[in-house]
Amino acid sequence: MSDRRDDMAEATQPDLPGAIAGWFASRGWRPRRHQLEMLQAARTGRHALLVAATGAGKTLAGFLPVLADAALHPGRPGLKAIYVSPLKALAADVGRNLMAPIAGAGLPLRVESRTGDTSADRKRRQRTDPPDILLTTPESLSLLLSWPDSAALLGSVETLIIDEIHAFATTRRGDLLALAAARMRAMNPALRLVGLSATIADADAMARWLAPGGNVALVRGEPGAPPDISILVPDGRIPWSGHNGRHAARDVMRLIDTSRQAIVFVNTRAIAELVFNDLWAVNDQALPIGIHHGSLSAEARLKAEAALVDGRLRAIVATSSLDLGIDWGDVDLVVQMGAPKGVARLLQRVGRANHRLEESSRAVIVPGNRFEYLEALACLDAVAAGELDGEAHRPGAIDVLAQHVMGVASAGPFGADALFAEIRMAAPYAGLPRSTFDRLLAFAATGGYALGAYDRFHKLVEGPPGHWRLAHPKLAAQHRLNAGVIVEAPAMTVRLGRGRALGTIEEWFGSQLRIGDRFLFAGQVLELVQSTETDLHTRLARGEPSVPAYVGGRMPLSTNLARRVQGLLADDSQWARMPADVREWLTLQKQLSELPGPGKLLAETFARDGRHHLILYGFEGRNAHQSLGMLLTRRMETLGLKPLGFLASDYVLGLWGLEPFDDPAALFSGAIMADELEEWIRTTPFLKRAFRDVAVISGLVERQQPGRRRSGRSIAFSTDLIHDVLQRHEPGHILLEAARAEAGNRLTDLDRLDALVRRARTQLVVRHLDRVSPLAVPVLLDIGREGVRGEAEEALLAEMAGA
């Protein structure tokens, strides 16, 4: 791989074709250096990774070689470039922005989208009459490769552009995309791969992921104006507890009133509904405000996007459904409700404001509690230092590979040796052992020996040795109907009356609703009037609603940001920057106990209201703390400490029971990770939940059947039954292994849990206190939600002060 920007800078900068140069001139623009470097990389046949570029200029840089080639060689038939984005909304936005240079330069290029929202008729037509540029997602690209004519259609593609590449590389969607790119490179070895991102922590590692073994030009974007990020402190005070900044709704409304347009970002769909409701309640001027999240219907999302672009909305409350590189209307303010949980995530969201290189993006963080204030401050420091956080790359998921193999088989027979070589061209599978690949083929052929007696699991047959095909043609349609690596929780459709679909809520929540129950959805209070197995029929209502909750979706605190928060706690010279109540909080903690700075794991014990508490300040994220809480309560039971419960946040694990914690170190002795974690995973719902996802993604269990979508209960019954059969009769089954890895890594955050246990054995500092400590007050407030908030706070503060 060649870096390097110096190589590109020293090269002769290429001339733009006259039509494109004319378009730049008509806009009063000049091509930026990184745009020309991307063009130079294309003309020398190199892959390219563009980092640290923002705004429409980033996307234009990725497409510039495609546009320049069209200007020099007009009229060439066939699909020329594919653009892949993580969001359907991003593909639509790029399509809008791409039309300006195409039309302005008079280029004969047709641009179309192909996503889950594209009609079946258009998808069929695209296979016989493809556009010049196709905007799509990993799932739609993988499905396109599953057709017998895919080689004829995609063999002409010269450029594959992957936008927001950082959002893919460490995920299952990235595994699927890497496999699709490897297949396209096998069809056309001259295919150029282009990656785009504003927030990459390790550019060299990302370049290796983009094109393993390829010659990748690393192009750095020109630095824009630094972002203008501040922290909102209403009335000079930060709440003790809470997680989403809702206490500041009126202050946020004032910010919206003084901006041209604003995006109010939240971290979950449930909080989006609550924050929208809160803002509307204090929207005294009746400013037009919208809501956008992934559970709303496509119609509702597109309507909100169009209103934002056209300037008909002053603000929109959104989740991550809008936080990638989309250029929305005249947005000049981003508000982050609650802590952002990561520096890269914050910068992505901040970049939605003033989406222009020469203007600072303005953003305001609204912390939900005092720990979140420290996190917000740490985030600002990391941004100022140019420090990004990122996840480590990991081996590709086996269930995704199983799905890909079925997609390849759906396109036609294949040779095992050739397919294995092709798969290893994808970075996540570069180290895949042949023995694992052969086990995967055996699974696709029979389901494994424990399932081999059932014909429905026989999906591949071997003809001549090493050559495989589908066992029946109908399996191709079955694959296309069920393919995809995002396993949403089973959902029910919410309808207004008997007609329009507003979106979906998760089945476990919807199934608990009774006729007459009210709930908040799509920014409205709805009352249930009728329900079926799949639909909830509602009408508009008033009154106090419940709020749909969603499994998952919480973003974990990044490791880098956690360390910065601990650094702020330990360095009292930094406290002068903080509000007075936060300074007092930390000062009192230092006097009464100790501060959990770097290099130590602080454990506090105290008794209150007949219960004994242990508070561990781990800073390893909610998943790791929750997993440790489950393990430690089992140990407490064994040690006779009579556990009553635990509470986990990103910063703290709190446990309580009926007996005192005289020796917290004893809870971490022995093989807690090697033996007890494995046993615990086997006996909790985590493994079955992980197996459910693995079984669906691998194609072992179908989500959809012709004409109907299976209910969540039906899928769970099937996967739980198969799981139990395999555990009894084939515990070494390849999908059980995949499920164990998934349960360990995603559900329990195994690496950070292991780090936390190791720290407990070497860095544990125990303080036995006679009263609650200041840092523990938010934990106790969350544990009980006791009384009226004001009374609870007063009681705890009085006890803390010894009154």
PDB file of C-alpha atoms in Angstrom, residues 170-392:
ATOM      1  CA  THR A 170     -16.227  -3.831  12.105  1.00  0.00           C
ATOM      2  CA  THR A 171     -19.794  -5.038  11.548  1.00  0.00           C
ATOM      3  CA  ARG A 172     -21.672  -7.917   9.935  1.00  0.00           C
ATOM      4  CA  ARG A 173     -22.802  -5.529   7.203  1.00  0.00           C
ATOM      5  CA  GLY A 174     -19.128  -4.885   6.542  1.00  0.00           C
ATOM      6  CA  ASP A 175     -18.498  -8.632   6.316  1.00  0.00           C
ATOM      7  CA  LEU A 176     -21.266  -8.925   3.719  1.00  0.00           C
ATOM      8  CA  LEU A 177     -19.942  -5.933   1.788  1.00  0.00           C
ATOM      9  CA  ALA A 178     -16.363  -7.228   1.823  1.00  0.00           C
ATOM     10  CA  LEU A 179     -17.558 -10.572   0.432  1.00  0.00           C
ATOM     11  CA  ALA A 180     -19.541  -8.780  -2.290  1.00  0.00           C
ATOM     12  CA  ALA A 181     -16.500  -6.672  -3.204  1.00  0.00           C
ATOM     13  CA  ALA A 182     -14.326  -9.799  -3.390  1.00  0.00           C
ATOM     14  CA  ARG A 183     -16.856 -11.416  -5.726  1.00  0.00           C
ATOM     15  CA  MET A 184     -16.921  -8.331  -7.937  1.00  0.00           C
ATOM     16  CA  ARG A 185     -13.110  -8.269  -8.054  1.00  0.00           C
ATOM     17  CA  ALA A 186     -13.172 -11.898  -9.171  1.00  0.00           C
ATOM     18  CA  MET A 187     -15.563 -10.889 -11.980  1.00  0.00           C
ATOM     19  CA  ASN A 188     -13.439  -7.872 -12.933  1.00  0.00           C
ATOM     20  CA  PRO A 189      -9.871  -7.826 -11.570  1.00  0.00           C
ATOM     21  CA  ALA A 190      -9.547  -4.195 -12.745  1.00  0.00           C
ATOM     22  CA  LEU A 191     -12.309  -3.045 -10.391  1.00  0.00           C
ATOM     23  CA  ARG A 192     -11.263   0.016  -8.371  1.00  0.00           C
ATOM     24  CA  LEU A 193     -12.324   0.238  -4.738  1.00  0.00           C
ATOM     25  CA  VAL A 194     -12.823   3.671  -3.189  1.00  0.00           C
ATOM     26  CA  GLY A 195     -13.464   4.293   0.506  1.00  0.00           C
ATOM     27  CA  LEU A 196     -14.710   7.593   1.962  1.00  0.00           C
ATOM     28  CA  SER A 197     -14.909   8.729   5.595  1.00  0.00           C
ATOM     29  CA  ALA A 198     -14.420  11.796   7.752  1.00  0.00           C
ATOM     30  CA  THR A 199     -13.707   9.824  10.933  1.00  0.00           C
ATOM     31  CA  ILE A 200     -11.145   7.028  10.627  1.00  0.00           C
ATOM     32  CA  ALA A 201      -8.866   6.378  13.594  1.00  0.00           C
ATOM     33  CA  ASP A 202      -6.423   4.015  11.799  1.00  0.00           C
ATOM     34  CA  ALA A 203      -6.221   4.799   8.078  1.00  0.00           C
ATOM     35  CA  ASP A 204      -3.652   2.100   7.278  1.00  0.00           C
ATOM     36  CA  ALA A 205      -5.806  -0.640   8.830  1.00  0.00           C
ATOM     37  CA  MET A 206      -8.835   0.671   6.945  1.00  0.00           C
ATOM     38  CA  ALA A 207      -6.928   0.654   3.662  1.00  0.00           C
ATOM     39  CA  ARG A 208      -6.032  -2.997   4.247  1.00  0.00           C
ATOM     40  CA  TRP A 209      -9.720  -3.733   4.899  1.00  0.00           C
ATOM     41  CA  LEU A 210     -10.752  -1.914   1.729  1.00  0.00           C
ATOM     42  CA  ALA A 211      -8.418  -3.733  -0.657  1.00  0.00           C
ATOM     43  CA  PRO A 212      -6.312  -6.481   0.937  1.00  0.00           C
ATOM     44  CA  GLY A 213      -3.009  -6.727  -0.894  1.00  0.00           C
ATOM     45  CA  GLY A 214      -4.002  -3.887  -3.217  1.00  0.00           C
ATOM     46  CA  ASN A 215      -2.225  -0.650  -4.062  1.00  0.00           C
ATOM     47  CA  VAL A 216      -4.236   1.904  -2.095  1.00  0.00           C
ATOM     48  CA  ALA A 217      -3.628   5.636  -2.356  1.00  0.00           C
ATOM     49  CA  LEU A 218      -4.282   7.275   0.998  1.00  0.00           C
ATOM     50  CA  VAL A 219      -5.676  10.741   0.325  1.00  0.00           C
ATOM     51  CA  ARG A 220      -6.264  13.190   3.136  1.00  0.00           C
ATOM     52  CA  GLY A 221      -8.931  15.848   2.862  1.00  0.00           C
ATOM     53  CA  GLU A 222      -8.190  19.480   3.499  1.00  0.00           C
ATOM     54  CA  PRO A 223      -8.917  20.421   7.097  1.00  0.00           C
ATOM     55  CA  GLY A 224     -12.039  22.482   7.478  1.00  0.00           C
ATOM     56  CA  ALA A 225     -12.892  25.030  10.127  1.00  0.00           C
ATOM     57  CA  PRO A 226     -12.795  23.464  13.616  1.00  0.00           C
ATOM     58  CA  PRO A 227     -16.214  22.614  15.027  1.00  0.00           C
ATOM     59  CA  ASP A 228     -17.861  24.929  17.544  1.00  0.00           C
ATOM     60  CA  ILE A 229     -19.109  22.564  20.270  1.00  0.00           C
ATOM     61  CA  SER A 230     -20.434  23.649  23.662  1.00  0.00           C
ATOM     62  CA  ILE A 231     -22.133  21.993  26.644  1.00  0.00           C
ATOM     63  CA  LEU A 232     -25.554  23.214  27.767  1.00  0.00           C
ATOM     64  CA  VAL A 233     -25.829  23.737  31.531  1.00  0.00           C
ATOM     65  CA  PRO A 234     -29.391  24.944  32.259  1.00  0.00           C
ATOM     66  CA  ASP A 235     -29.462  27.416  35.159  1.00  0.00           C
ATOM     67  CA  GLY A 236     -25.840  26.512  35.908  1.00  0.00           C
ATOM     68  CA  ARG A 237     -26.712  23.068  37.267  1.00  0.00           C
ATOM     69  CA  ILE A 238     -26.405  19.460  36.049  1.00  0.00           C
ATOM     70  CA  PRO A 239     -28.895  16.807  37.280  1.00  0.00           C
ATOM     71  CA  TRP A 240     -27.737  13.968  39.526  1.00  0.00           C
ATOM     72  CA  SER A 241     -29.321  11.265  37.388  1.00  0.00           C
ATOM     73  CA  GLY A 242     -31.049  10.707  34.044  1.00  0.00           C
ATOM     74  CA  HIS A 243     -29.632   9.792  30.665  1.00  0.00           C
ATOM     75  CA  ASN A 244     -31.084  11.863  27.876  1.00  0.00           C
ATOM     76  CA  GLY A 245     -31.081  15.584  28.625  1.00  0.00           C
ATOM     77  CA  ARG A 246     -34.882  15.855  28.702  1.00  0.00           C
ATOM     78  CA  HIS A 247     -34.687  18.223  31.674  1.00  0.00           C
ATOM     79  CA  ALA A 248     -33.441  20.922  29.290  1.00  0.00           C
ATOM     80  CA  ALA A 249     -36.304  20.820  26.781  1.00  0.00           C
ATOM     81  CA  ARG A 250     -37.169  24.509  27.129  1.00  0.00           C
ATOM     82  CA  ASP A 251     -33.523  25.553  26.727  1.00  0.00           C
ATOM     83  CA  VAL A 252     -33.231  23.357  23.635  1.00  0.00           C
ATOM     84  CA  MET A 253     -36.384  24.951  22.235  1.00  0.00           C
ATOM     85  CA  ARG A 254     -34.758  28.369  22.656  1.00  0.00           C
ATOM     86  CA  LEU A 255     -31.726  27.144  20.703  1.00  0.00           C
ATOM     87  CA  ILE A 256     -33.997  25.915  17.910  1.00  0.00           C
ATOM     88  CA  ASP A 257     -35.747  29.292  17.844  1.00  0.00           C
ATOM     89  CA  THR A 258     -32.426  31.102  17.252  1.00  0.00           C
ATOM     90  CA  SER A 259     -31.203  28.731  14.498  1.00  0.00           C
ATOM     91  CA  ARG A 260     -32.157  28.460  10.848  1.00  0.00           C
ATOM     92  CA  GLN A 261     -32.635  24.691  11.100  1.00  0.00           C
ATOM     93  CA  ALA A 262     -31.589  22.205  13.762  1.00  0.00           C
ATOM     94  CA  ILE A 263     -31.173  18.459  14.118  1.00  0.00           C
ATOM     95  CA  VAL A 264     -31.726  17.187  17.664  1.00  0.00           C
ATOM     96  CA  PHE A 265     -29.925  13.853  17.941  1.00  0.00           C
ATOM     97  CA  VAL A 266     -30.798  11.211  20.533  1.00  0.00           C
ATOM     98  CA  ASN A 267     -29.326   7.767  21.114  1.00  0.00           C
ATOM     99  CA  THR A 268     -32.422   5.530  20.971  1.00  0.00           C
ATOM    100  CA  ARG A 269     -35.796   5.385  19.243  1.00  0.00           C
ATOM    101  CA  ALA A 270     -37.702   5.483  22.527  1.00  0.00           C
ATOM    102  CA  ILE A 271     -35.887   8.646  23.595  1.00  0.00           C
ATOM    103  CA  ALA A 272     -36.646  10.186  20.178  1.00  0.00           C
ATOM    104  CA  GLU A 273     -40.359   9.862  20.893  1.00  0.00           C
ATOM    105  CA  LEU A 274     -40.001  11.292  24.403  1.00  0.00           C
ATOM    106  CA  VAL A 275     -37.804  14.221  23.371  1.00  0.00           C
ATOM    107  CA  PHE A 276     -40.090  15.107  20.467  1.00  0.00           C
ATOM    108  CA  ASN A 277     -43.022  15.101  22.883  1.00  0.00           C
ATOM    109  CA  ASP A 278     -41.097  17.221  25.400  1.00  0.00           C
ATOM    110  CA  LEU A 279     -40.102  19.790  22.785  1.00  0.00           C
ATOM    111  CA  TRP A 280     -43.605  20.031  21.402  1.00  0.00           C
ATOM    112  CA  ALA A 281     -44.957  20.660  24.908  1.00  0.00           C
ATOM    113  CA  VAL A 282     -42.767  23.815  25.227  1.00  0.00           C
ATOM    114  CA  ASN A 283     -43.013  24.848  21.563  1.00  0.00           C
ATOM    115  CA  ASP A 284     -44.844  28.077  22.376  1.00  0.00           C
ATOM    116  CA  GLN A 285     -44.380  29.471  18.860  1.00  0.00           C
ATOM    117  CA  ALA A 286     -45.601  26.256  17.203  1.00  0.00           C
ATOM    118  CA  LEU A 287     -42.437  25.947  15.118  1.00  0.00           C
ATOM    119  CA  PRO A 288     -42.594  23.032  12.658  1.00  0.00           C
ATOM    120  CA  ILE A 289     -40.694  20.098  14.189  1.00  0.00           C
ATOM    121  CA  GLY A 290     -40.368  16.580  12.809  1.00  0.00           C
ATOM    122  CA  ILE A 291     -39.228  13.161  14.012  1.00  0.00           C
ATOM    123  CA  HIS A 292     -37.117  10.533  12.225  1.00  0.00           C
ATOM    124  CA  HIS A 293     -36.056   7.054  13.336  1.00  0.00           C
ATOM    125  CA  GLY A 294     -35.744   3.593  11.881  1.00  0.00           C
ATOM    126  CA  SER A 295     -39.063   2.246  13.170  1.00  0.00           C
ATOM    127  CA  LEU A 296     -41.123   4.838  11.296  1.00  0.00           C
ATOM    128  CA  SER A 297     -42.549   3.860   7.927  1.00  0.00           C
ATOM    129  CA  ALA A 298     -40.541   4.637   4.784  1.00  0.00           C
ATOM    130  CA  GLU A 299     -43.266   7.111   3.799  1.00  0.00           C
ATOM    131  CA  ALA A 300     -42.942   8.979   7.107  1.00  0.00           C
ATOM    132  CA  ARG A 301     -39.144   9.053   6.926  1.00  0.00           C
ATOM    133  CA  LEU A 302     -39.068  10.289   3.319  1.00  0.00           C
ATOM    134  CA  LYS A 303     -41.665  12.941   4.098  1.00  0.00           C
ATOM    135  CA  ALA A 304     -39.580  14.228   7.027  1.00  0.00           C
ATOM    136  CA  GLU A 305     -36.389  14.216   4.934  1.00  0.00           C
ATOM    137  CA  ALA A 306     -38.056  16.153   2.115  1.00  0.00           C
ATOM    138  CA  ALA A 307     -39.467  18.715   4.557  1.00  0.00           C
ATOM    139  CA  LEU A 308     -36.006  19.236   6.067  1.00  0.00           C
ATOM    140  CA  VAL A 309     -34.335  19.649   2.675  1.00  0.00           C
ATOM    141  CA  ASP A 310     -37.041  22.068   1.472  1.00  0.00           C
ATOM    142  CA  GLY A 311     -36.790  24.199   4.607  1.00  0.00           C
ATOM    143  CA  ARG A 312     -40.317  23.401   5.804  1.00  0.00           C
ATOM    144  CA  LEU A 313     -39.026  22.099   9.159  1.00  0.00           C
ATOM    145  CA  ARG A 314     -37.212  24.218  11.724  1.00  0.00           C
ATOM    146  CA  ALA A 315     -35.992  21.140  13.601  1.00  0.00           C
ATOM    147  CA  ILE A 316     -36.097  17.376  13.518  1.00  0.00           C
ATOM    148  CA  VAL A 317     -35.518  14.889  16.342  1.00  0.00           C
ATOM    149  CA  ALA A 318     -33.510  11.954  15.005  1.00  0.00           C
ATOM    150  CA  THR A 319     -31.541   8.857  15.945  1.00  0.00           C
ATOM    151  CA  SER A 320     -28.553   7.485  14.026  1.00  0.00           C
ATOM    152  CA  SER A 321     -30.930   7.250  11.053  1.00  0.00           C
ATOM    153  CA  LEU A 322     -29.669  10.731  10.078  1.00  0.00           C
ATOM    154  CA  ASP A 323     -26.195  10.956  11.593  1.00  0.00           C
ATOM    155  CA  LEU A 324     -24.004  10.050   8.612  1.00  0.00           C
ATOM    156  CA  GLY A 325     -22.759  12.229   5.753  1.00  0.00           C
ATOM    157  CA  ILE A 326     -26.053  13.716   4.617  1.00  0.00           C
ATOM    158  CA  ASP A 327     -26.313  17.360   3.539  1.00  0.00           C
ATOM    159  CA  TRP A 328     -29.627  18.434   5.026  1.00  0.00           C
ATOM    160  CA  GLY A 329     -31.152  21.735   3.957  1.00  0.00           C
ATOM    161  CA  ASP A 330     -29.944  24.789   5.861  1.00  0.00           C
ATOM    162  CA  VAL A 331     -29.053  23.090   9.134  1.00  0.00           C
ATOM    163  CA  ASP A 332     -26.812  25.348  11.210  1.00  0.00           C
ATOM    164  CA  LEU A 333     -27.200  23.678  14.615  1.00  0.00           C
ATOM    165  CA  VAL A 334     -26.875  20.140  15.956  1.00  0.00           C
ATOM    166  CA  VAL A 335     -28.055  19.308  19.470  1.00  0.00           C
ATOM    167  CA  GLN A 336     -26.891  16.054  21.069  1.00  0.00           C
ATOM    168  CA  MET A 337     -29.305  14.992  23.819  1.00  0.00           C
ATOM    169  CA  GLY A 338     -27.393  12.916  26.348  1.00  0.00           C
ATOM    170  CA  ALA A 339     -23.772  11.894  26.072  1.00  0.00           C
ATOM    171  CA  PRO A 340     -22.515  10.970  22.576  1.00  0.00           C
ATOM    172  CA  LYS A 341     -20.625   7.834  23.783  1.00  0.00           C
ATOM    173  CA  GLY A 342     -17.823   8.285  21.240  1.00  0.00           C
ATOM    174  CA  VAL A 343     -15.753  11.029  19.610  1.00  0.00           C
ATOM    175  CA  ALA A 344     -16.215   9.785  16.042  1.00  0.00           C
ATOM    176  CA  ARG A 345     -19.972   9.507  16.555  1.00  0.00           C
ATOM    177  CA  LEU A 346     -20.126  13.074  17.884  1.00  0.00           C
ATOM    178  CA  LEU A 347     -18.121  14.427  14.945  1.00  0.00           C
ATOM    179  CA  GLN A 348     -20.348  12.600  12.479  1.00  0.00           C
ATOM    180  CA  ARG A 349     -23.384  14.241  14.015  1.00  0.00           C
ATOM    181  CA  VAL A 350     -21.774  17.658  14.391  1.00  0.00           C
ATOM    182  CA  GLY A 351     -20.899  17.518  10.697  1.00  0.00           C
ATOM    183  CA  ARG A 352     -24.597  17.703   9.779  1.00  0.00           C
ATOM    184  CA  ALA A 353     -24.486  21.436  10.654  1.00  0.00           C
ATOM    185  CA  ASN A 354     -22.999  23.943   8.203  1.00  0.00           C
ATOM    186  CA  HIS A 355     -22.039  21.130   5.839  1.00  0.00           C
ATOM    187  CA  ARG A 356     -19.390  23.330   4.225  1.00  0.00           C
ATOM    188  CA  LEU A 357     -15.622  23.184   4.548  1.00  0.00           C
ATOM    189  CA  GLU A 358     -15.048  26.841   5.334  1.00  0.00           C
ATOM    190  CA  GLU A 359     -17.683  27.167   8.081  1.00  0.00           C
ATOM    191  CA  SER A 360     -17.556  25.789  11.598  1.00  0.00           C
ATOM    192  CA  SER A 361     -20.188  23.219  12.452  1.00  0.00           C
ATOM    193  CA  ARG A 362     -22.066  24.368  15.559  1.00  0.00           C
ATOM    194  CA  ALA A 363     -23.228  21.827  18.107  1.00  0.00           C
ATOM    195  CA  VAL A 364     -24.493  21.746  21.674  1.00  0.00           C
ATOM    196  CA  ILE A 365     -24.284  18.701  23.973  1.00  0.00           C
ATOM    197  CA  VAL A 366     -27.012  18.358  26.618  1.00  0.00           C
ATOM    198  CA  PRO A 367     -25.723  15.958  29.299  1.00  0.00           C
ATOM    199  CA  GLY A 368     -28.327  13.957  31.174  1.00  0.00           C
ATOM    200  CA  ASN A 369     -26.405  13.696  34.451  1.00  0.00           C
ATOM    201  CA  ARG A 370     -23.077  14.564  36.044  1.00  0.00           C
ATOM    202  CA  PHE A 371     -21.199  11.564  34.714  1.00  0.00           C
ATOM    203  CA  GLU A 372     -22.501  12.475  31.260  1.00  0.00           C
ATOM    204  CA  TYR A 373     -21.240  16.026  31.796  1.00  0.00           C
ATOM    205  CA  LEU A 374     -17.738  14.625  32.402  1.00  0.00           C
ATOM    206  CA  GLU A 375     -18.120  12.480  29.283  1.00  0.00           C
ATOM    207  CA  ALA A 376     -19.179  15.505  27.228  1.00  0.00           C
ATOM    208  CA  LEU A 377     -16.189  17.497  28.493  1.00  0.00           C
ATOM    209  CA  ALA A 378     -13.855  14.586  27.706  1.00  0.00           C
ATOM    210  CA  CYS A 379     -15.359  14.457  24.227  1.00  0.00           C
ATOM    211  CA  LEU A 380     -14.612  18.139  23.653  1.00  0.00           C
ATOM    212  CA  ASP A 381     -11.015  17.602  24.753  1.00  0.00           C
ATOM    213  CA  ALA A 382     -10.624  14.630  22.397  1.00  0.00           C
ATOM    214  CA  VAL A 383     -12.022  16.661  19.483  1.00  0.00           C
ATOM    215  CA  ALA A 384      -9.581  19.491  20.236  1.00  0.00           C
ATOM    216  CA  ALA A 385      -6.714  16.968  20.309  1.00  0.00           C
ATOM    217  CA  GLY A 386      -7.787  15.413  16.990  1.00  0.00           C
ATOM    218  CA  GLU A 387      -8.198  12.064  18.737  1.00  0.00           C
ATOM    219  CA  LEU A 388     -10.683   9.591  17.294  1.00  0.00           C
ATOM    220  CA  ASP A 389     -11.942   6.328  18.733  1.00  0.00           C
ATOM    221  CA  GLY A 390     -12.528   3.250  16.635  1.00  0.00           C
ATOM    222  CA  GLU A 391     -13.285  -0.421  17.012  1.00  0.00           C
ATOM    223  CA  ALA A 392     -10.639  -3.027  16.270  1.00  0.00           C
TER     224      ALA A 392
END
